[in-house]
XYZ file of C-alpha atoms in Angstrom:
638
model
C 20.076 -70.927 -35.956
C 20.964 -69.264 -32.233
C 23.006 -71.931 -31.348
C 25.314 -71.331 -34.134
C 25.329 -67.622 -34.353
C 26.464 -68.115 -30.710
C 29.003 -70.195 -32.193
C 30.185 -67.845 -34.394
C 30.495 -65.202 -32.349
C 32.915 -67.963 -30.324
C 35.028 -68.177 -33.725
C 35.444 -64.786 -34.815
C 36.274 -63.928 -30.971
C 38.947 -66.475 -31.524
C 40.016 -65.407 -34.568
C 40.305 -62.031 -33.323
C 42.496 -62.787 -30.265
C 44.649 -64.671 -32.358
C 45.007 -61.609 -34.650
C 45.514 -59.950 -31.374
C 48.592 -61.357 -30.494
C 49.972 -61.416 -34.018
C 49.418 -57.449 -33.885
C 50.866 -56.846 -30.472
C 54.020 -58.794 -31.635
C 54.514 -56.745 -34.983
C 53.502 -53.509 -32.794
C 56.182 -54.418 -30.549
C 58.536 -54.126 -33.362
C 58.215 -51.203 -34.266
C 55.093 -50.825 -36.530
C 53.179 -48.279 -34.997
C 49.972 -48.224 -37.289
C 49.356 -52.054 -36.153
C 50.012 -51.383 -32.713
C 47.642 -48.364 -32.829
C 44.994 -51.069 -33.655
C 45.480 -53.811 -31.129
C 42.862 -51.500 -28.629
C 39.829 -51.913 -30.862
C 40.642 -55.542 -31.928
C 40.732 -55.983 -27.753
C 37.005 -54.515 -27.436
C 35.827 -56.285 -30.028
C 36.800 -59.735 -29.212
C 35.693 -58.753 -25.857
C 32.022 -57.649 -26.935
C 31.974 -60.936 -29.198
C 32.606 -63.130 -26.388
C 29.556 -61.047 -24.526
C 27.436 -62.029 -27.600
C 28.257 -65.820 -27.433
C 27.552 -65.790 -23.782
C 24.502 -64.191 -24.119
C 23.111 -66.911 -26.973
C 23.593 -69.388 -24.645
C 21.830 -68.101 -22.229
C 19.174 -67.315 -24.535
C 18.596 -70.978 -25.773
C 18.811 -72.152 -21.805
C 15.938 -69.641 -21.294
C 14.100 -71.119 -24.440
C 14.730 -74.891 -23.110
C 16.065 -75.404 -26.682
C 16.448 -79.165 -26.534
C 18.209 -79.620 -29.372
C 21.485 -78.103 -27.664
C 23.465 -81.010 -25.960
C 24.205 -78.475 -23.236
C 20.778 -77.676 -22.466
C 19.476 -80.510 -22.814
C 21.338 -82.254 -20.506
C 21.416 -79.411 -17.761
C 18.119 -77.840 -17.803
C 14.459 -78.498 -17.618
C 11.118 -77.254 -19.595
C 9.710 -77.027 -16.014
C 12.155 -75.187 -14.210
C 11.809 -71.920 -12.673
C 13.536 -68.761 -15.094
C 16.071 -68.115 -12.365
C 17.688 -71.929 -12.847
C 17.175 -71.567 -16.083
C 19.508 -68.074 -16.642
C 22.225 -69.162 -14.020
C 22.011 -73.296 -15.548
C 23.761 -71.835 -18.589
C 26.997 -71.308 -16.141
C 26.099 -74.435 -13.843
C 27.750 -76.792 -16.313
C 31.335 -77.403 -17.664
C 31.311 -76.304 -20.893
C 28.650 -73.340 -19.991
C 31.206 -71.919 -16.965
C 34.324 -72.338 -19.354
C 32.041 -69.715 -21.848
C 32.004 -67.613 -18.688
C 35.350 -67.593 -17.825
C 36.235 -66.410 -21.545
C 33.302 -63.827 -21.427
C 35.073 -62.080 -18.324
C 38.023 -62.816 -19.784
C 37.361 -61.151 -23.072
C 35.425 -58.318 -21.092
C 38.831 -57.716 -19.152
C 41.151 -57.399 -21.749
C 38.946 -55.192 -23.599
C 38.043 -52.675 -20.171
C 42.273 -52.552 -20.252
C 42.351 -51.650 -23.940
C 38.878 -48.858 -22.849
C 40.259 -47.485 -19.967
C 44.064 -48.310 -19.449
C 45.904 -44.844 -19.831
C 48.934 -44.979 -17.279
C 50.962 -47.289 -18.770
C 53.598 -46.343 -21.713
C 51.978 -47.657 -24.823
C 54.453 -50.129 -25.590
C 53.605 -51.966 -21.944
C 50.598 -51.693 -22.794
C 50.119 -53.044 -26.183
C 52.496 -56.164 -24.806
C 49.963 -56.552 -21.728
C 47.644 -57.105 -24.569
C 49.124 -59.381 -26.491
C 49.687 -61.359 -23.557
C 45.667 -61.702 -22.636
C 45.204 -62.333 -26.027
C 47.572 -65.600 -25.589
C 45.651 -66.152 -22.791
C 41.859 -65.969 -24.247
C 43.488 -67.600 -27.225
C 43.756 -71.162 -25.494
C 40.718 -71.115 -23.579
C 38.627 -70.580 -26.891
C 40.759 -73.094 -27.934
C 39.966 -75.446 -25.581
C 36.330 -74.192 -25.720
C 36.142 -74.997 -29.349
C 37.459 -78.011 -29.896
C 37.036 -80.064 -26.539
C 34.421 -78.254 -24.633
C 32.172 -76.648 -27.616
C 28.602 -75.546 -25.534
C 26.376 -75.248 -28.885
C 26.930 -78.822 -29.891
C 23.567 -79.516 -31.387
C 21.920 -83.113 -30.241
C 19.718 -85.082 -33.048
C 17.155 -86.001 -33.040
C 16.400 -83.410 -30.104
C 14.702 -84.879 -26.923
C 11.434 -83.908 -25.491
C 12.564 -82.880 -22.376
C 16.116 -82.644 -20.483
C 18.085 -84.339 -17.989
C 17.401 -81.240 -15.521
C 19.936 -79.066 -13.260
C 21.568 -81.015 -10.739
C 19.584 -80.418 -7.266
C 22.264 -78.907 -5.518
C 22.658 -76.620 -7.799
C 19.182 -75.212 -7.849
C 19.579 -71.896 -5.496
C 19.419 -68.343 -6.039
C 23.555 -68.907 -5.042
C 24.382 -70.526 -8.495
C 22.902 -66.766 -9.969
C 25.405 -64.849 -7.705
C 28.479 -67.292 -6.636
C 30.292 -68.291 -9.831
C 30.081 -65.408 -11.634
C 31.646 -63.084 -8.673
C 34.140 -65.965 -8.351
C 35.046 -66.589 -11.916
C 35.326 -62.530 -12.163
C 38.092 -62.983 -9.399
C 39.816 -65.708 -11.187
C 39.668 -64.043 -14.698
C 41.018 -60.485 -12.997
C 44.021 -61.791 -11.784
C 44.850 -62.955 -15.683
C 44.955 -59.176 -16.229
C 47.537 -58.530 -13.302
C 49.402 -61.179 -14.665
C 49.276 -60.365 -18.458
C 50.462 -56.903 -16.825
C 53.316 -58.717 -15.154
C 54.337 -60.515 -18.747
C 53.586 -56.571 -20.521
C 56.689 -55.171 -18.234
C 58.713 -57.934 -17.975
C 58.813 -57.732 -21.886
C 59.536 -54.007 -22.338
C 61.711 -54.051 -18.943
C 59.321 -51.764 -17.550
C 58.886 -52.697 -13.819
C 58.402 -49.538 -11.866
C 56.201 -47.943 -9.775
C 53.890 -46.306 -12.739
C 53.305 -50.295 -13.634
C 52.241 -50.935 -10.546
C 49.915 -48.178 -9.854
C 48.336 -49.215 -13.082
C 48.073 -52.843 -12.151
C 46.817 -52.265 -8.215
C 43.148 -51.437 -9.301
C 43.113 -54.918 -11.449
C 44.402 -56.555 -8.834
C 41.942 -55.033 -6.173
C 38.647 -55.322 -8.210
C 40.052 -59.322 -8.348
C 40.672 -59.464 -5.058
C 36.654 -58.186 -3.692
C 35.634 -60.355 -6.374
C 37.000 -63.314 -4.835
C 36.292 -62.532 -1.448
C 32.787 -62.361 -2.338
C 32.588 -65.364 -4.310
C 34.541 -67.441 -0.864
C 31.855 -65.802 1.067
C 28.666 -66.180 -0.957
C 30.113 -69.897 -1.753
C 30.301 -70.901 1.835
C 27.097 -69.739 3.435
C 25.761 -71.342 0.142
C 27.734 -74.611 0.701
C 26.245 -73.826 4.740
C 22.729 -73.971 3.844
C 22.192 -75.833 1.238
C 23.958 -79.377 2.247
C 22.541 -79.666 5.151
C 25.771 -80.588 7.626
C 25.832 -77.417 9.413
C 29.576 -76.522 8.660
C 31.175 -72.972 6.514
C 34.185 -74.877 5.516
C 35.630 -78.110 5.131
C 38.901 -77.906 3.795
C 37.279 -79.322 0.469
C 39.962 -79.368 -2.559
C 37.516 -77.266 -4.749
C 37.048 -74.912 -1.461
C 40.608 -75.003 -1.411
C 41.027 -74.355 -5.138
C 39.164 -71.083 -4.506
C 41.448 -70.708 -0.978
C 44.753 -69.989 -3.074
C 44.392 -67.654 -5.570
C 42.993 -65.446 -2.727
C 45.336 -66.217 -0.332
C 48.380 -65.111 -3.455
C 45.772 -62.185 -4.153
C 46.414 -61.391 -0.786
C 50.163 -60.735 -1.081
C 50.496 -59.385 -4.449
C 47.712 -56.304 -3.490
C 50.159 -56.015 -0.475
C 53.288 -55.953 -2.465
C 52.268 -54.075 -5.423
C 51.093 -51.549 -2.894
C 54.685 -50.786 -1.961
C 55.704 -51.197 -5.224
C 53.372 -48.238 -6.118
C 53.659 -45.900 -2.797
C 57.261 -46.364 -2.007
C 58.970 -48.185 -5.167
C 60.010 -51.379 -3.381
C 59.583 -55.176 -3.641
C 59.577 -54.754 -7.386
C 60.555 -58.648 -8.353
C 58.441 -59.797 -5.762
C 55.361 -58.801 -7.138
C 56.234 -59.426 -10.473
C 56.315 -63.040 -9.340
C 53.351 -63.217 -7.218
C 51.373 -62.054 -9.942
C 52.692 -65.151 -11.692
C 52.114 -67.145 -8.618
C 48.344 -65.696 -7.852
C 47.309 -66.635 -11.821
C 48.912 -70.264 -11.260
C 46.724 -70.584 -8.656
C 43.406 -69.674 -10.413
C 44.820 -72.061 -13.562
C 45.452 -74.461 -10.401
C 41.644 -74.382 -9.353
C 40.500 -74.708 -12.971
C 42.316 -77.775 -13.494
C 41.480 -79.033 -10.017
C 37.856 -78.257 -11.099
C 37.467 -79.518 -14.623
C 40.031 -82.392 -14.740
C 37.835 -85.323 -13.406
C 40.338 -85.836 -10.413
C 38.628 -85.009 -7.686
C 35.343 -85.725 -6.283
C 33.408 -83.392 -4.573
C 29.902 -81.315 -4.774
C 31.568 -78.713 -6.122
C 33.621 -80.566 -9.031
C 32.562 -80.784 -12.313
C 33.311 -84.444 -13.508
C 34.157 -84.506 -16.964
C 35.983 -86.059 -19.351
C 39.786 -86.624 -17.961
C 41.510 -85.102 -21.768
C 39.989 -82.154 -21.030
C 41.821 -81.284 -17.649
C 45.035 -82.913 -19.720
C 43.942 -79.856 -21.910
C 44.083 -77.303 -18.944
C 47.301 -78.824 -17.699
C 48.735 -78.119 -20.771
C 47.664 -74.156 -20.622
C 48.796 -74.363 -17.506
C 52.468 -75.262 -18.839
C 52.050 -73.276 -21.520
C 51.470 -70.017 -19.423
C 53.126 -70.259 -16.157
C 56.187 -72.465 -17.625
C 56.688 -69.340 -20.177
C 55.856 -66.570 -17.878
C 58.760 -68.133 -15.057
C 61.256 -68.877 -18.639
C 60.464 -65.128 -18.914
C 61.106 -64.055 -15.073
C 64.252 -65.860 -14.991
C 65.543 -64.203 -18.755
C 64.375 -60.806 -17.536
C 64.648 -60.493 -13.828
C 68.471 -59.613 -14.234
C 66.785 -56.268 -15.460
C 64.544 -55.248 -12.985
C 66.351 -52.768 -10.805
C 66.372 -53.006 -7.110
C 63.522 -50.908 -5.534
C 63.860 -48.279 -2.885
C 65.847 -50.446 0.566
C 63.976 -50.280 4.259
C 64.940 -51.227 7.465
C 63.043 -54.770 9.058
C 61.271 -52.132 11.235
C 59.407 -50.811 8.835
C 55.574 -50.780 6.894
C 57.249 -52.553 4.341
C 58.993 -54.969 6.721
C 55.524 -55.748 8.380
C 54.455 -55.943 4.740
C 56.864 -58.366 3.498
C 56.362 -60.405 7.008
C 52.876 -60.740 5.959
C 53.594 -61.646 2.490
C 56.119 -64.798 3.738
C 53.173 -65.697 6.042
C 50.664 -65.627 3.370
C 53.032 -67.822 1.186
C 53.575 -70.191 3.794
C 49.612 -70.901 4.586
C 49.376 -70.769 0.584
C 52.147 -73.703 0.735
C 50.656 -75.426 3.394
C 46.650 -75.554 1.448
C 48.749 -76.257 -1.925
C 50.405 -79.869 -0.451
C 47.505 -80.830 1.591
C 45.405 -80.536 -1.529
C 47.295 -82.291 -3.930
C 49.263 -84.924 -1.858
C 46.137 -86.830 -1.615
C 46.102 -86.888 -5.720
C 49.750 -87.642 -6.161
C 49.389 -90.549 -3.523
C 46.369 -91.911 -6.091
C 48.715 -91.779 -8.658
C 50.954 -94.485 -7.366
C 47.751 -96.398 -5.684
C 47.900 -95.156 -2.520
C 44.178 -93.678 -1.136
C 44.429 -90.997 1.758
C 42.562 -88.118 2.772
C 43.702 -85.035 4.125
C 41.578 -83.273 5.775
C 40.109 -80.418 8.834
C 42.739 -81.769 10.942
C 45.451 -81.893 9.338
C 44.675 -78.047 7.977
C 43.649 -76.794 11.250
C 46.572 -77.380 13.281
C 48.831 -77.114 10.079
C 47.812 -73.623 9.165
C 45.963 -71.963 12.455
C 49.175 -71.070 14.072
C 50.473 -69.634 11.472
C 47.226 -67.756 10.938
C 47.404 -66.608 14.471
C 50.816 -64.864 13.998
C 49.686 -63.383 10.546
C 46.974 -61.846 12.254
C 49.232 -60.701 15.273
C 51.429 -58.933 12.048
C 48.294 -57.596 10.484
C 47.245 -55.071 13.701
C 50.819 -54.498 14.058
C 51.517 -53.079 10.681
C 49.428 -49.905 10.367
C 51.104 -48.953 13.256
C 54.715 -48.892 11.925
C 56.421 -45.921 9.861
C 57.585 -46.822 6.285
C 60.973 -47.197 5.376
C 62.955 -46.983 9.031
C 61.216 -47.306 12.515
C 62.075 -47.651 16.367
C 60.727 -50.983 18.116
C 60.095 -49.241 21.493
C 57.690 -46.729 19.952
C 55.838 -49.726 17.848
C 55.452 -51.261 21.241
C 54.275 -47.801 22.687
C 51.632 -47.193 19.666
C 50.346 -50.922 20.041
C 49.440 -50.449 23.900
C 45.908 -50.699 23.275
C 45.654 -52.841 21.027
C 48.133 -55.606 23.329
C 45.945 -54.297 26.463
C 42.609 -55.315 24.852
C 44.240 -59.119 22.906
C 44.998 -59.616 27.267
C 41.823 -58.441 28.617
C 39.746 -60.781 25.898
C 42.453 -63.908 27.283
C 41.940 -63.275 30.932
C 38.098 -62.842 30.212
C 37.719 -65.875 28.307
C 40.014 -68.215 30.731
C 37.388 -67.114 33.251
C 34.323 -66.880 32.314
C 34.081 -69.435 29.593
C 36.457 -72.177 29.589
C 36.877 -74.680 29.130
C 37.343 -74.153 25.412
C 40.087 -75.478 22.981
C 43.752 -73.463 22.627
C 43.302 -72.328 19.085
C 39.804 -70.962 19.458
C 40.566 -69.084 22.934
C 44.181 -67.617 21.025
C 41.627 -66.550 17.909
C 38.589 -64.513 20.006
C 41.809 -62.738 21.729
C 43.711 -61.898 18.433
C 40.235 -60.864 16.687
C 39.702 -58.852 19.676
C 43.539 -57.071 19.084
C 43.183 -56.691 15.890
C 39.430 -54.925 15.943
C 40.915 -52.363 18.004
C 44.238 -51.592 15.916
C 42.606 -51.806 12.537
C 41.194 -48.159 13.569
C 44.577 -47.304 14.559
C 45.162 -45.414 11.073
C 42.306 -43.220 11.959
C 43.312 -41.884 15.757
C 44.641 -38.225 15.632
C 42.911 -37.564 11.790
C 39.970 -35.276 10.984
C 37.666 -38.507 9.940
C 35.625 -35.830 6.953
C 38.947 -35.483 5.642
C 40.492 -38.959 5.453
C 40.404 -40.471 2.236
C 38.592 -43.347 0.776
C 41.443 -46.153 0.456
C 42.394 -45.402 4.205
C 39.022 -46.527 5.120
C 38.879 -48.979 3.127
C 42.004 -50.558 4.852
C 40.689 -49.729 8.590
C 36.959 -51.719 7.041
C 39.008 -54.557 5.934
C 41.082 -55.089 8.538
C 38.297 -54.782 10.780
C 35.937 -57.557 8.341
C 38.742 -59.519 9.235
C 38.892 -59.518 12.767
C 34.879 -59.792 12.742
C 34.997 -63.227 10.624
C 38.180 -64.195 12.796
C 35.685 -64.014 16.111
C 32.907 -65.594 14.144
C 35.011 -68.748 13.197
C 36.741 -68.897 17.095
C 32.867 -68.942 18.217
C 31.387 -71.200 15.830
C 34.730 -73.877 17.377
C 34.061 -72.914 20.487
C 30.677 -72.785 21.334
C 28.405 -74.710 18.795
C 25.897 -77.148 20.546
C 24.510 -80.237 18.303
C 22.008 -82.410 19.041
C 20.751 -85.746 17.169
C 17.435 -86.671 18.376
C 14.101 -88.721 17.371
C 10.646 -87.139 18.648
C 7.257 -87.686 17.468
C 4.755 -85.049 16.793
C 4.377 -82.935 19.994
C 7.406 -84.112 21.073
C 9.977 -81.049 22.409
C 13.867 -80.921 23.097
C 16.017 -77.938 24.183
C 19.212 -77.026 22.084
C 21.378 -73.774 23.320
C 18.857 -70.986 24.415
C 15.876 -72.649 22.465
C 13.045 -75.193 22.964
C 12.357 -77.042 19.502
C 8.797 -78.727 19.407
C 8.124 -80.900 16.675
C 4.755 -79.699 15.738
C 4.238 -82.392 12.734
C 5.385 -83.594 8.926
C 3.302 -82.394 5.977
C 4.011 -83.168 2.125
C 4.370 -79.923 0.403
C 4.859 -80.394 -3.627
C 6.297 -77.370 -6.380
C 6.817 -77.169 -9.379
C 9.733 -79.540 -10.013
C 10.240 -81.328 -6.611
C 7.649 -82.456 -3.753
C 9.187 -82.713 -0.202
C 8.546 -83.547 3.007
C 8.537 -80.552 5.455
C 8.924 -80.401 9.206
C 6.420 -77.967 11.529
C 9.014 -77.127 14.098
C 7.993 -74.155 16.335
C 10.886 -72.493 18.720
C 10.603 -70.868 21.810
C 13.240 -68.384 23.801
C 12.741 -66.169 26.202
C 8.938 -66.092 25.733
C 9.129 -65.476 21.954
C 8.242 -68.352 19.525
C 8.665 -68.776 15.623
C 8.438 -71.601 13.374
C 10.429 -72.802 11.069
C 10.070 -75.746 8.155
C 13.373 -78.097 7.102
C 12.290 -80.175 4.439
C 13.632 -83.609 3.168
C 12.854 -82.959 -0.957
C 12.701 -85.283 -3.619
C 13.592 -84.143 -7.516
C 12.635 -86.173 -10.555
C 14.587 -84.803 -13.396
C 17.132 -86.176 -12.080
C 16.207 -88.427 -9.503
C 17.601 -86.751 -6.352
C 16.577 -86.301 -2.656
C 18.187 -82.975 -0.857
C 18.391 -81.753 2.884
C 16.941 -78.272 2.663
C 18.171 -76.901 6.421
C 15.630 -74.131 8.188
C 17.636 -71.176 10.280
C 16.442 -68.978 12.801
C 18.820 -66.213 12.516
C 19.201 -63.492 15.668
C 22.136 -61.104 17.018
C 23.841 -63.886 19.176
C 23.526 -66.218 16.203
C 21.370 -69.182 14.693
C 19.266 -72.416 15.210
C 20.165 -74.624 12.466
C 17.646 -77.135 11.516
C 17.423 -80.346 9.410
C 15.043 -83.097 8.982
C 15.915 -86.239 8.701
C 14.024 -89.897 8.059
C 11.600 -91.802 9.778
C 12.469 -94.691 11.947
C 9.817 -96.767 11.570
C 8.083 -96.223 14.969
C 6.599 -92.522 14.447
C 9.222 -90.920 15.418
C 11.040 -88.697 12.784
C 14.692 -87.313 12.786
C 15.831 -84.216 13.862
C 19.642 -82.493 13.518
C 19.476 -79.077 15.866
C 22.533 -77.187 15.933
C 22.663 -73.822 18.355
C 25.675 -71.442 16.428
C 26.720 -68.177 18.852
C 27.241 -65.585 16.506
C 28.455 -67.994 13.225
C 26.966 -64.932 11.250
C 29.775 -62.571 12.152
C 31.933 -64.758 9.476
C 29.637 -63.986 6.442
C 29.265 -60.040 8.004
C 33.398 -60.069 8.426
C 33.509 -61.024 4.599
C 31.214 -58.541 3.322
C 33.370 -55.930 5.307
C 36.658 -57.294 3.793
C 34.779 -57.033 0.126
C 33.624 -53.459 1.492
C 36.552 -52.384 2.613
C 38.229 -53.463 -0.937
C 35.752 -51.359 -2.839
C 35.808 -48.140 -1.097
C 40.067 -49.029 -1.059
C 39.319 -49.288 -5.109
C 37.094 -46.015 -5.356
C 39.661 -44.077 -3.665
C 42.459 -45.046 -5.930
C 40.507 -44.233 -9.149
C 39.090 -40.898 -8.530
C 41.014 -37.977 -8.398
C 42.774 -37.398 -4.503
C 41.422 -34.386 -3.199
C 43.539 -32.353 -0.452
C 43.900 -34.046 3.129
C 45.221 -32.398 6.364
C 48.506 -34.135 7.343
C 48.510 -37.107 8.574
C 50.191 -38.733 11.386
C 54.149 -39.176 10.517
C 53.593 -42.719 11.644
C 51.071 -43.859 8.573
């Protein structure tokens, strides 16, 4: 009987966004008794949609085998962690995810949303409600995850391999919360654009949505790819992946609509613009949900399911963004014109970054889904690293030139010569790191040289906004721009130095054999079967030596049964100036076994330069919601 209280739960959260929307429509007539009700209908489909969620995970922790989900995702004998986090490692279990966060969002706006006039609100509302309403839709009747399976089997299939890592606990659910946020800065967007309320009081209700999306999504990229690092076993943080990329775009829209709706709230400009690129940063989540779930692509990351169902997604998709643009183009007549600035300006440098940000958002957009349009009319291609690094790096360059540039420039009207005067540090140090570079470590390639000298720049003007300020007295969201910034510039240097200075080495020893990679000697010390509770593997005695100091470490080659699978699991010696990456391959018939050494200078500082970003996101968050409390001047120039 869980199974279909869960499902229950799944209908009367249905039902209730469906009365929802009915309610926000008549409340946006005039009927002020209904619309008074539309908040509690909100928290209660919301807390439904927790309940559902949480009887699913219940009958994956139970290994209730008469659930088609479980059953054919999960395993009596695996650990409780795989268990928990195999309720989201599915299709039909993520999709329940994505409508729990999604029902949890709309009802923290209908909790805690007081800035907003009520009619804005109460349409904002109604448009989540449309929102939840197809995915429990599509939940329902194409993706139901209670389905009961008779007779029930014994045992199940078992979580796919790859999948079994404390990552799947922490990685989709951060990401998914990122996706699902950026539904509430859009519903926002549809809530003015209906009451022809797009001012600055709209945006500085929408910015702290659109922030706590934005860390959510940089930690879900970050977790995902020192996940994706570890686990597969090919010693790479990205590879331009379409489901990488699908995660790639709503941040990179994200981006430029906290950016814009920034100005929109601090100096009432660029109000169309990020009225729109709300629009645009919600396409692109609906974008990555399709890419996921349609049975298009192939990748580790994809889900491959049934094709009707991503038909089913498309046609959200439509429904959604076709209506919200219908709406822009009906209603944008009516949004004033914000406050005007010069080109020399914050808000110049702002909207510089935005049109950079939309080009690299283009760029990842086409190479993605060229490749599927080509299948279309039988033509097979790949797009890949190549084609993305060239394509995009340059423009990343300049965007990053913009970035430590910006908090240097007045708003509304400045002078270039004293830009060019406040930026002599930063300038001096971006030359110092070239010159250093060209001659003490060439030769290495163009774009990695140009990206250690623009990290380098722009770690020394992201602290620009704090020179001249009593640092006790500076509040919260200023550090938390200076921290991201800065998280930036410390994953820009950690990707320059993983292209330019990563050694690899492919070798075949025999026990007692040694080989040197980077700063380390790697002796193979021998191979040993080690068996758990649902795999057996065998594991690699490798011991490393440098500069007098030894450890060990143990790669292992393992081998599942339920379902038949054999993984890479990769061994890393992690210190400041970076990590040995180890893998163990096969044996080639002679004694001698495999061995895949990489030596990575200071690949770490990506991962730390995310966390910062996420850091600096949170503490930029914290300082917007709690009350401001009385600063000293600041500079005239921030």
């Amino acid at each position: 009987m869980l199974a279909e209280a869960g499902l229950a739960a799944l209908w009367l959260a249905a039902a209730l966004a469906a009365l929802q929307l009915l309610m926000a429509a008549l409340g946006l007539k005039g009927n002020g008794e209904v619309m008074a009700a539309v908040r509690p209908v909100a928290v209660v489909q919301g807390v439904l949609a927790i309940v559902a969620m949480g009887v699913l995970i219940a009958v994956f922790w139970r290994s209730d085998m008469s659930v088609a989900l479980v059953a054919a995702n999960s395993h009596s004998a695996k650990p409780w962690l795989y268990k928990v986090a195999g309720a989201w490692g599915n299709h039909e279990g993520s999709m329940l995810l994505w409508v729990t966060i999604l029902g949890l969002a709309g009802g923290a706006v209908a909790l805690l949303e007081r800035r907003l006039p009520e009619r804005t609100l109460i349409a904002t509302l109604g448009a989540q409600a449309a929102i939840a309403l197809g995915f429990y839709a599509f939940l329902l009747f194409a993706s139901n995850p209670f389905a009961r399976l008779e007779p029930a089997p014994a045992d199940g299939m078992g979580l796919n391999p790859l999948l079994q890592d404390p990552g799947l606990a922490f990685h989709p659910p951060t990401l998914y919360a990122g996706y699902v946020g950026l539904s509430v800065a859009f519903s926002f967007a549809v809530g003015a654009l209906v009451t022809r309320d797009v001012g600055r009081e709209f945006a500085r209700a929408m910015r702290p949505w659109v922030l706590g999306a934005w860390i959510f999504l940089t930690l879900g990229i970050t977790a995902g790819s020192y996940w994706a690092y570890y686990e597969l076993g090919w010693g790479g943080w990205w590879f331009w992946d379409p489901v990488e990329n699908a995660s790639l775009m709503p941040w990179l829209a994200a981006t430029a609509l906290l950016h814009s709706v920034t100005v929109l709230a601090t100096r009432d400009g660029l109000r169309a613009w990020t009225v729109m690129l709300a629009v645009v940063a919600f396409s692109m989540s609906m974008l990555g949900t399709f890419l996921v779930r349609s049975g298009i692509l192939t990748s580790v990351h994809a889900f491959a399911v049934d094709p009707r169902r991503g038909a089913f997604i498309l046609a959200l998709l439509v429904i959604y963004i076709g209506g919200a643009l219908v709406l822009f183009a009906a209603r944008v007549g009516t949004v004033r014109q914000g406050t005007m600035f010069d080109p020399v300006s914050r808000e110049g440098g702002l909207v510089a970054n935005n049109l950079l940000l939309s080009v690299i958002l283009g760029i990842v957009l086409i190479g993605t889904l060229y490749p599927i349009v080509a299948a279309g009319f039988g033509v097979q291609l790949s797009v890949g690293p190549p084609f993305f690094n060239k394509a995009a790096g340059p423009i990343a360059l300049l965007l990053v030139a913009i970035m430590a540039v910006g908090p240097l420039l007045r708003w509304r009207r400045d002078e270039a010569q004293a830009v060019i005067a406040r930026a002599t540090w930063p300038i001096a140090a971006t030359a110092f790191a070239f010159a250093g570079l060209i001659v003490f470590a060439m030769p290495i390639g163009v774009l990695p040289l140009l990206g250690l000298s623009a990290a380098t720049g722009l770690a020394v003007a992201s602290v620009a906004p704090l020179w001249k300020r009593d640092l006790r007295r500076t509040p919260l969201f200023t550090w938390g721009m200076v921290i991201a910034h800065l998280g930036i510039a410390v994953s820009l240097a950690g990707m320059a130095c993983d292209a330019a200075f990563t050694a690899e080495r492919l070798i075949a020893l025999r026990p007692g054999d040694a080989t040197r990679i980077g700063p380390y000697r790697v002796t193979l010390d021998g191979i040993s079967p080690v068996v758990a509770d649902n795999w057996s593997a065998l594991q690699a005695q490798l011991t490393v030596t440098r500069d007098g100091g030894s450890r060990r470490l143990y790669p292992q080659s393992r081998t599942f049964t339920d379902p038949p699978t054999t993984t890479s699991e990769s061994a890393i010696a992690t210190v400041l100036d970076g990590q040995l990456y180890t893998v163990l391959g096969v044996a080639d018939g002679r004694g001698r076994w495999q061995l895949r050494l990489w030596w990575k200078p200071f690949v770490t500082l990506i991962w730390f330069g995310g966390v910062l970003v996420a850091l600096g996101g949170a503490l930029s968050l914290l300082g917007r919601v709690r009350p401001r409390r009385r600063s000293r001047p600041e500079p005239a120039w921030l």
